[in-house]
Coordinates of C-alpha atoms in Angstrom, one line a residue:
X850 CA 0.0 0.0 0.0
X851 CA 2.8 2.4 0.9
X852 CA 4.6 1.5 -2.3
X853 CA 1.5 2.4 -4.3
X854 CA 1.2 5.8 -2.6
X855 CA 4.8 6.5 -3.2
X856 CA 4.5 5.6 -6.9
X857 CA 1.4 7.8 -7.3
X858 CA 3.1 10.7 -5.6
X859 CA 6.2 10.2 -7.9
X860 CA 4.0 10.3 -10.9
X861 CA 2.2 13.4 -9.8
X862 CA 5.5 15.3 -9.0
X863 CA 7.3 14.1 -12.1
X864 CA 6.7 17.5 -13.8
X865 CA 8.9 19.1 -11.3
X866 CA 11.8 17.0 -12.5
X867 CA 11.3 17.9 -16.1
X868 CA 13.3 20.9 -17.2
X869 CA 10.6 21.7 -19.8
X870 CA 8.2 22.4 -17.0
X871 CA 10.3 25.3 -15.9
X872 CA 10.5 27.0 -19.2
X873 CA 7.8 29.5 -18.5
X874 CA 6.9 32.5 -16.5
X875 CA 4.2 35.1 -16.7
X876 CA 4.6 36.1 -20.4
X877 CA 2.9 39.4 -19.9
X878 CA 4.4 40.4 -16.6
X879 CA 7.8 41.9 -16.2
X880 CA 10.2 41.8 -13.2
X881 CA 10.6 45.2 -11.5
X882 CA 14.2 45.3 -12.7
X883 CA 13.3 44.6 -16.4
X884 CA 11.2 47.7 -17.3
X885 CA 12.6 48.8 -20.7
X886 CA 13.0 52.6 -20.5
X887 CA 11.3 53.2 -23.9
X888 CA 8.7 50.5 -23.9
X889 CA 5.0 51.2 -24.2
X890 CA 4.4 50.1 -20.6
X891 CA 7.1 52.5 -19.4
X892 CA 4.9 55.4 -20.4
X893 CA 2.5 54.6 -17.5
X894 CA 5.3 55.0 -15.0
X895 CA 6.6 58.4 -16.1
X896 CA 4.6 61.5 -15.1
X897 CA 5.3 64.9 -16.6
X898 CA 6.1 67.7 -14.2
X899 CA 4.0 69.9 -16.6
X900 CA 0.8 68.0 -15.6
X901 CA -0.4 64.8 -17.2
X902 CA -4.0 63.8 -17.6
X903 CA -4.9 60.5 -16.0
X904 CA -8.2 58.7 -16.4
X905 CA -8.7 55.7 -14.1
X906 CA -11.8 53.8 -15.1
X907 CA -12.9 51.2 -12.4
X908 CA -15.2 48.9 -14.4
X909 CA -18.5 48.3 -12.6
X910 CA -18.1 50.7 -9.7
X911 CA -21.5 52.0 -8.6
X912 CA -21.7 55.6 -7.5
X913 CA -23.6 55.2 -4.2
X914 CA -21.4 52.2 -3.2
X915 CA -18.4 54.4 -3.7
X916 CA -20.1 57.0 -1.5
X917 CA -20.7 54.3 1.1
X918 CA -17.0 53.5 1.2
X919 CA -16.1 57.2 1.6
X920 CA -18.6 57.5 4.4
X921 CA -17.0 54.6 6.3
X922 CA -13.5 55.8 5.5
X923 CA -13.2 59.6 6.0
X924 CA -9.5 59.3 5.6
X925 CA -10.1 58.5 1.9
X926 CA -12.1 61.7 1.5
X927 CA -9.3 63.6 3.1
X928 CA -6.7 62.0 0.7
X929 CA -8.7 62.9 -2.4
X930 CA -7.9 66.6 -2.3
X931 CA -9.0 68.6 -5.3
X932 CA -11.6 66.1 -6.4
X933 CA -15.2 66.9 -7.0
X934 CA -17.6 63.9 -6.8
X935 CA -20.7 64.0 -9.0
X936 CA -23.0 61.6 -7.2
X937 CA -26.1 62.3 -9.3
X938 CA -24.6 60.7 -12.4
X939 CA -26.3 58.5 -15.0
X940 CA -24.7 56.1 -17.4
X941 CA -25.6 55.5 -21.0
X942 CA -25.8 51.7 -21.1
X943 CA -25.7 48.7 -18.8
X944 CA -22.6 47.1 -20.3
X945 CA -19.0 48.0 -21.0
X946 CA -19.2 47.5 -24.8
X947 CA -22.0 50.0 -25.2
X948 CA -20.8 52.4 -22.5
X949 CA -17.3 53.2 -23.8
X950 CA -18.4 54.8 -27.0
X951 CA -20.3 57.7 -25.3
X952 CA -17.6 58.0 -22.6
X953 CA -14.8 58.4 -25.1
X954 CA -16.7 60.3 -27.8
X955 CA -19.5 62.0 -25.9
X956 CA -21.9 60.6 -28.5
X957 CA -24.8 58.2 -27.6
X958 CA -25.3 55.0 -29.5
X959 CA -28.1 55.5 -31.9
X960 CA -27.9 52.3 -34.0
X961 CA -25.6 51.1 -36.7
X962 CA -22.3 49.3 -36.6
X963 CA -20.6 49.1 -33.3
X964 CA -17.3 48.3 -35.0
X965 CA -17.5 51.4 -37.1
X966 CA -18.3 53.5 -34.0
X967 CA -15.2 52.1 -32.2
X968 CA -13.0 52.7 -35.3
X969 CA -14.1 56.3 -35.3
X970 CA -12.8 56.9 -31.8
X971 CA -9.2 57.0 -33.2
X972 CA -10.0 60.3 -34.9
X973 CA -13.0 61.6 -33.0
X974 CA -12.7 61.2 -29.2
X975 CA -11.1 62.6 -26.1
X976 CA -7.9 60.8 -27.3
X977 CA -7.7 62.8 -30.5
X978 CA -8.6 66.0 -28.5
X979 CA -5.6 65.7 -26.3
X980 CA -3.3 64.7 -29.1
X981 CA -4.4 67.8 -31.0
X982 CA -3.1 69.8 -28.0
X983 CA 0.3 68.2 -27.9
X984 CA -0.3 65.3 -25.5
X985 CA 0.7 61.7 -26.2
X986 CA -2.0 59.2 -25.5
X987 CA -1.9 55.7 -24.1
X988 CA -4.5 53.2 -23.0
X989 CA -3.9 50.2 -20.7
X990 CA -6.6 47.6 -20.2
X991 CA -9.9 47.1 -22.1
X992 CA -9.8 48.5 -25.6
X993 CA -12.8 46.5 -26.9
X994 CA -12.4 46.9 -30.7
X995 CA -9.2 48.4 -32.0
X996 CA -7.0 51.0 -30.2
X997 CA -8.4 54.5 -29.8
X998 CA -5.1 55.8 -28.4
X999 CA -1.6 56.1 -29.9
X1000 CA -0.5 53.1 -27.8
X1001 CA -2.6 50.3 -26.2
X1002 CA -1.4 47.5 -23.9
X1003 CA -2.9 45.0 -21.4
X1004 CA -2.8 46.0 -17.8
X1005 CA -0.9 42.8 -16.9
X1006 CA 2.1 44.3 -18.7
X1007 CA 2.2 47.0 -16.0
X1008 CA 2.6 44.5 -13.1
X1009 CA 6.1 44.7 -11.7
X1010 CA 7.2 41.7 -9.7
X1011 CA 10.3 40.7 -7.9
X1012 CA 12.1 37.5 -9.2
X1013 CA 11.3 35.5 -6.0
X1014 CA 7.6 36.2 -6.5
X1015 CA 7.6 34.8 -10.0
X1016 CA 9.7 31.8 -9.1
X1017 CA 7.5 30.9 -6.2
X1018 CA 4.3 31.2 -8.2
X1019 CA 5.8 29.1 -11.0
X1020 CA 6.9 26.4 -8.6
X1021 CA 3.5 26.3 -6.9
X1022 CA 1.7 26.1 -10.3
X1023 CA 3.8 23.1 -11.4
X1024 CA 3.2 21.4 -8.1
X1025 CA -0.5 22.0 -8.4
X1026 CA -0.6 20.5 -11.9
X1027 CA 1.4 17.5 -10.7
X1028 CA -0.9 16.8 -7.8
X1029 CA -3.9 17.2 -10.1
X1030 CA -2.7 14.0 -11.9
X1031 CA -3.1 11.9 -8.7
X1032 CA -6.2 13.5 -7.2
X1033 CA -9.6 11.9 -7.8
X1034 CA -11.7 13.5 -10.6
X1035 CA -14.3 14.8 -8.2
X1036 CA -11.8 17.2 -6.6
X1037 CA -10.4 18.5 -9.8
X1038 CA -12.7 21.5 -10.1
X1039 CA -12.1 22.7 -6.5
X1040 CA -8.4 22.2 -6.8
X1041 CA -8.3 24.0 -10.2
X1042 CA -10.2 26.9 -8.6
X1043 CA -10.9 28.9 -11.8
X1044 CA -7.2 28.6 -12.9
X1045 CA -6.1 30.3 -9.6
X1046 CA -5.2 27.0 -7.9
X1047 CA -5.2 26.4 -4.1
X1048 CA -1.6 26.6 -3.3
X1049 CA -1.0 29.8 -5.3
X1050 CA -4.1 31.4 -3.7
X1051 CA -2.8 30.5 -0.2
X1052 CA 1.0 31.0 -0.6
X1053 CA 1.8 33.1 -3.7
X1054 CA 2.0 36.9 -3.7
X1055 CA 1.4 36.9 -7.5
X1056 CA -2.2 38.0 -8.3
X1057 CA -4.3 35.2 -9.7
X1058 CA -7.8 36.7 -10.4
X1059 CA -8.6 39.2 -13.1
X1060 CA -9.5 41.7 -10.3
X1061 CA -6.3 41.2 -8.4
X1062 CA -4.2 41.6 -11.6
X1063 CA -5.9 44.9 -12.5
X1064 CA -5.3 46.4 -9.0
X1065 CA -1.7 45.0 -9.0
X1066 CA -1.1 47.0 -12.1
X1067 CA -2.4 50.2 -10.3
X1068 CA -0.2 49.3 -7.3
X1069 CA 2.8 48.8 -9.5
X1070 CA 2.4 52.3 -10.9
X1071 CA 2.1 53.8 -7.4
X1072 CA 5.3 52.0 -6.4
X1073 CA 7.5 52.6 -9.4
X1074 CA 6.3 55.9 -10.9
X1075 CA 8.8 58.7 -11.5
X1076 CA 8.4 62.4 -12.4
X1077 CA 10.0 63.5 -15.7
X1078 CA 10.6 66.6 -17.8
X1079 CA 8.9 64.9 -20.8
X1080 CA 5.9 66.4 -22.6
X1081 CA 2.5 65.9 -21.2
X1082 CA 0.4 62.8 -21.9
X1083 CA -3.0 61.4 -21.5
X1084 CA -3.0 58.0 -19.7
X1085 CA -6.2 55.9 -19.5
X1086 CA -6.3 52.8 -17.3
X1087 CA -9.4 50.7 -17.8
X1088 CA -9.3 48.3 -14.8
X1089 CA -11.4 45.2 -14.0
X1090 CA -10.8 45.3 -10.2
X1091 CA -14.5 45.6 -9.4
X1092 CA -15.9 43.5 -12.3
X1093 CA -17.7 40.2 -11.3
X1094 CA -17.1 37.6 -10.0
X1095 CA -16.3 39.1 -6.6
X1096 CA -12.7 38.0 -6.1
X1097 CA -11.3 40.5 -3.5
X1098 CA -12.4 41.4 0.0
X1099 CA -12.2 44.8 1.6
X1100 CA -8.5 44.2 2.6
X1101 CA -7.7 43.2 -1.1
X1102 CA -7.2 39.6 -0.2
X1103 CA -8.3 37.1 -2.9
X1104 CA -11.5 35.3 -2.2
X1105 CA -14.0 33.3 -4.1
X1106 CA -17.5 34.6 -3.4
X1107 CA -20.6 33.3 -5.2
X1108 CA -23.6 35.7 -5.6
X1109 CA -23.8 39.5 -5.6
X1110 CA -24.8 40.7 -2.2
X1111 CA -24.4 44.4 -1.7
X1112 CA -22.2 43.8 1.3
X1113 CA -19.7 41.6 -0.6
X1114 CA -19.7 44.1 -3.6
X1115 CA -19.1 47.0 -1.2
X1116 CA -16.0 45.1 0.1
X1117 CA -14.8 44.7 -3.5
X1118 CA -15.3 48.5 -4.2
X1119 CA -13.5 49.3 -0.9
X1120 CA -10.4 47.5 -2.1
X1121 CA -10.5 49.4 -5.4
X1122 CA -10.9 52.8 -3.7
X1123 CA -8.1 51.9 -1.3
X1124 CA -5.7 51.0 -4.1
X1125 CA -6.6 54.3 -5.9
X1126 CA -6.0 56.3 -2.8
X1127 CA -2.5 54.7 -2.5
X1128 CA -1.8 55.9 -6.1
X1129 CA -2.9 59.4 -5.1
X1130 CA -0.5 59.4 -2.2
X1131 CA 2.4 58.3 -4.5
X1132 CA 1.6 61.0 -7.0
X1133 CA 1.7 63.6 -4.2
X1134 CA 5.0 62.3 -2.9
X1135 CA 6.5 62.5 -6.4
X1136 CA 5.4 66.2 -6.7
X1137 CA 3.2 65.8 -9.7
X1138 CA -0.3 65.6 -8.2
X1139 CA -1.3 69.2 -8.0
X1140 CA -0.8 70.0 -11.6
X1141 CA -2.5 66.9 -12.9
X1142 CA -6.0 66.3 -14.3
X1143 CA -7.3 63.1 -12.8
X1144 CA -10.6 61.4 -13.5
X1145 CA -12.0 58.5 -11.5
X1146 CA -15.1 57.0 -13.1
X1147 CA -16.9 53.8 -14.1
X1148 CA -18.6 52.6 -17.2
X1149 CA -21.7 51.3 -15.4
X1150 CA -22.8 50.1 -12.0
X1151 CA -23.8 46.6 -10.8
X1152 CA -27.0 44.6 -10.3
X1153 CA -26.9 43.7 -6.6
X1154 CA -29.5 42.5 -4.1
X1155 CA -31.3 44.7 -1.6
X1156 CA -29.1 45.5 1.4
X1157 CA -29.5 43.5 4.5
X1158 CA -30.2 46.7 6.5
X1159 CA -32.2 49.7 5.5
X1160 CA -29.7 52.5 4.4
X1161 CA -30.1 56.2 5.1
X1162 CA -29.0 58.7 2.5
X1163 CA -25.2 58.2 2.2
X1164 CA -23.0 61.2 3.0
X1165 CA -26.2 62.9 3.9
X1166 CA -27.6 63.1 0.4
X1167 CA -26.7 60.1 -1.9
X1168 CA -29.7 57.7 -2.1
X1169 CA -28.8 54.0 -2.0
X1170 CA -29.7 52.0 -5.1
X1171 CA -29.9 48.3 -6.0
X1172 CA -31.4 46.0 -8.6
X1173 CA -30.9 46.4 -12.3
X1174 CA -31.5 50.2 -12.3
X1175 CA -28.2 50.5 -10.3
X1176 CA -26.3 49.5 -13.5
X1177 CA -27.0 53.0 -14.7
X1178 CA -25.4 54.8 -11.8
X1179 CA -21.6 54.8 -12.5
X1180 CA -19.0 56.6 -10.5
X1181 CA -17.8 60.0 -11.6
X1182 CA -15.2 62.1 -9.8
X1183 CA -12.8 64.7 -11.3
X1184 CA -9.8 66.6 -10.2
X1185 CA -8.8 69.6 -12.4
X1186 CA -5.3 71.0 -12.6
X1187 CA -4.2 73.1 -9.6
X1188 CA -7.3 72.2 -7.6
X1189 CA -6.0 71.3 -4.2
X1190 CA -8.8 72.1 -1.8
X1191 CA -10.9 69.6 0.2
X1192 CA -12.9 66.8 -1.4
X1193 CA -16.2 68.3 -2.8
X1194 CA -19.6 66.7 -3.4
X1195 CA -21.6 68.1 -6.3
X1196 CA -25.4 67.6 -6.9
X1197 CA -25.4 68.5 -10.6
X1198 CA -27.3 66.1 -12.9
X1199 CA -24.4 64.6 -14.9
X1200 CA -23.8 61.7 -17.3
X1201 CA -20.5 59.9 -17.8
X1202 CA -20.8 60.9 -21.5
X1203 CA -20.1 64.5 -20.3
X1204 CA -16.5 63.6 -19.8
X1205 CA -15.2 64.7 -23.2
X1206 CA -17.0 68.1 -23.1
X1207 CA -15.8 68.7 -19.6
X1208 CA -12.2 68.0 -20.3
X1209 CA -12.4 70.1 -23.5
X1210 CA -13.8 73.1 -21.5
X1211 CA -11.8 72.9 -18.3
X1212 CA -8.4 71.4 -19.4
X1213 CA -7.9 71.8 -23.2
X1214 CA -10.0 75.0 -23.3
X1215 CA -10.9 74.6 -27.0
X1216 CA -11.7 71.4 -29.0
X1217 CA -13.6 73.1 -31.8
X1218 CA -17.3 72.7 -32.3
X1219 CA -19.5 69.7 -32.4
X1220 CA -18.6 68.2 -29.0
X1221 CA -21.7 66.8 -27.4
X1222 CA -22.4 66.8 -23.7
X1223 CA -22.1 69.3 -20.9
X1224 CA -19.3 70.8 -18.9
X1225 CA -20.2 69.2 -15.5
X1226 CA -18.6 72.0 -13.6
X1227 CA -20.9 74.6 -15.3
X1228 CA -24.1 72.7 -14.4
X1229 CA -26.3 74.0 -11.6
X1230 CA -27.3 71.6 -8.9
X1231 CA -31.0 72.0 -9.8
X1232 CA -30.5 72.2 -13.6
X1233 CA -33.6 70.9 -15.4
X1234 CA -32.0 68.3 -17.6
X1235 CA -33.3 65.2 -19.4
X1236 CA -30.8 62.4 -19.3
X1237 CA -31.2 59.3 -21.5
X1238 CA -30.0 55.7 -21.3
X1239 CA -30.6 52.5 -23.2
X1240 CA -31.2 49.1 -21.8
X1241 CA -31.2 45.7 -23.5
X1242 CA -30.6 42.0 -22.7
X1243 CA -28.2 41.2 -25.5
X1244 CA -24.7 39.9 -24.6
X1245 CA -21.4 41.1 -25.9
X1246 CA -21.2 38.1 -28.2
X1247 CA -24.6 39.1 -29.7
X1248 CA -23.4 42.7 -30.4
X1249 CA -20.3 41.3 -32.2
X1250 CA -22.4 38.8 -34.2
X1251 CA -25.0 41.4 -35.1
X1252 CA -22.3 44.2 -35.2
X1253 CA -24.7 46.5 -33.3
X1254 CA -28.2 46.3 -32.2
X1255 CA -31.5 46.3 -34.2
X1256 CA -33.6 49.2 -33.1
X1257 CA -36.2 46.8 -31.7
X1258 CA -33.5 45.1 -29.5
X1259 CA -33.3 48.0 -26.9
X1260 CA -35.4 50.5 -25.1
X1261 CA -34.5 54.1 -24.3
X1262 CA -35.4 55.6 -21.0
X1263 CA -35.4 59.2 -19.7
X1264 CA -34.4 60.6 -16.3
X1265 CA -35.8 64.0 -15.4
X1266 CA -34.9 64.0 -11.7
X1267 CA -33.1 61.3 -9.8
X1268 CA -32.3 58.0 -11.3
X1269 CA -34.3 56.1 -8.7
X1270 CA -37.4 58.0 -9.9
X1271 CA -37.0 57.1 -13.5
X1272 CA -40.0 55.6 -15.4
X1273 CA -38.1 52.3 -15.8
X1274 CA -39.4 48.8 -16.2
X1275 CA -36.9 46.1 -17.2
X1276 CA -39.6 43.5 -17.7
X1277 CA -40.5 45.3 -21.0
X1278 CA -37.1 44.6 -22.5
X1279 CA -37.1 42.4 -25.6
X1280 CA -35.8 38.9 -24.8
X1281 CA -32.3 38.0 -26.0
X1282 CA -33.7 34.8 -27.7
X1283 CA -35.6 37.0 -30.2
X1284 CA -32.3 38.1 -31.9
X1285 CA -30.4 34.8 -32.0

């Protein structure tokens, strides 16, 4: 019996003895000491003393949940000097694919080819606006279809690791694969753990989940950024740190949570905000923060369950929201150059598609005519404004297959006051099966 167990263990650990097993490492992750000075990823670590523009898009961060985190952590509010938080913000669509077009261009989707609309971003978007004013432009993360900036890379290329971290993670992965060969079939799924493994999750400091990798990229920038005398640039980071499944807790530890309770989702958002605040601290220490333009926003919110306890208005004014309608309440907060005062909360009725018009008015000063949207800093709190959003049940694969959406596949809704008071009924949405 003992001999059989030894034989099985030897078979399982055999990969450790094979030199071929060790001929790999994270192909898209560099060691901290290996950052090529002129590489595309190096652009994200160099911040001009003249004042760069940085847009950090935290995918799927809901505005009122962001407010909840700030209410529970006043030290985060104190750290976000110069920022104005526009809590009464409405998104344009419930998904990333259909949200990024209006965020980058200011133009709502009104039918037609999605591919064509994304291709247009290269010459008609906030990227081209900044380039026309002498800025370079780079995008790390989700670029959907094509690259709207001068340079696009994956966020995993920004993760800087020490050699011992990579070696340990590689060793644990090989060990996990070896043990998988001797374990009974019924434990394979739990051991595999969505390609995160069990040993790596417990012992490795290399991020395994999509959310952890996104925030590791942000942390790497905070740790290794440097001020330079180079020309100004626009940097956009589209991070998946809050995208489902819920893979991080409030302390940024990797977890595996099923479901979408508001409480677990709030923990995930807390980790995202905490990581962003660390970046703010690093920018201040480097002496480049004050002169920068910084935008913190989301593409859409999340569909979560009703909170376990009844919530009062957050920060004294932000109404809590849940259910599918909350997908249309994305985060929006902006710091303009040389704004250094305390964190401000603004009641203006905004949309995240106002971003381009706002940056043109407040930072670039002139982008020519034809820019849609409003300068959010010029909006009155009680401005009478109709805000529109579309909802649908199609998946991203459907959009790609159809290259857009038939007019009968989506419904448009209008908000004249607060989002929670919108005349909205998701039960009227055309079923996905109708368009297969």
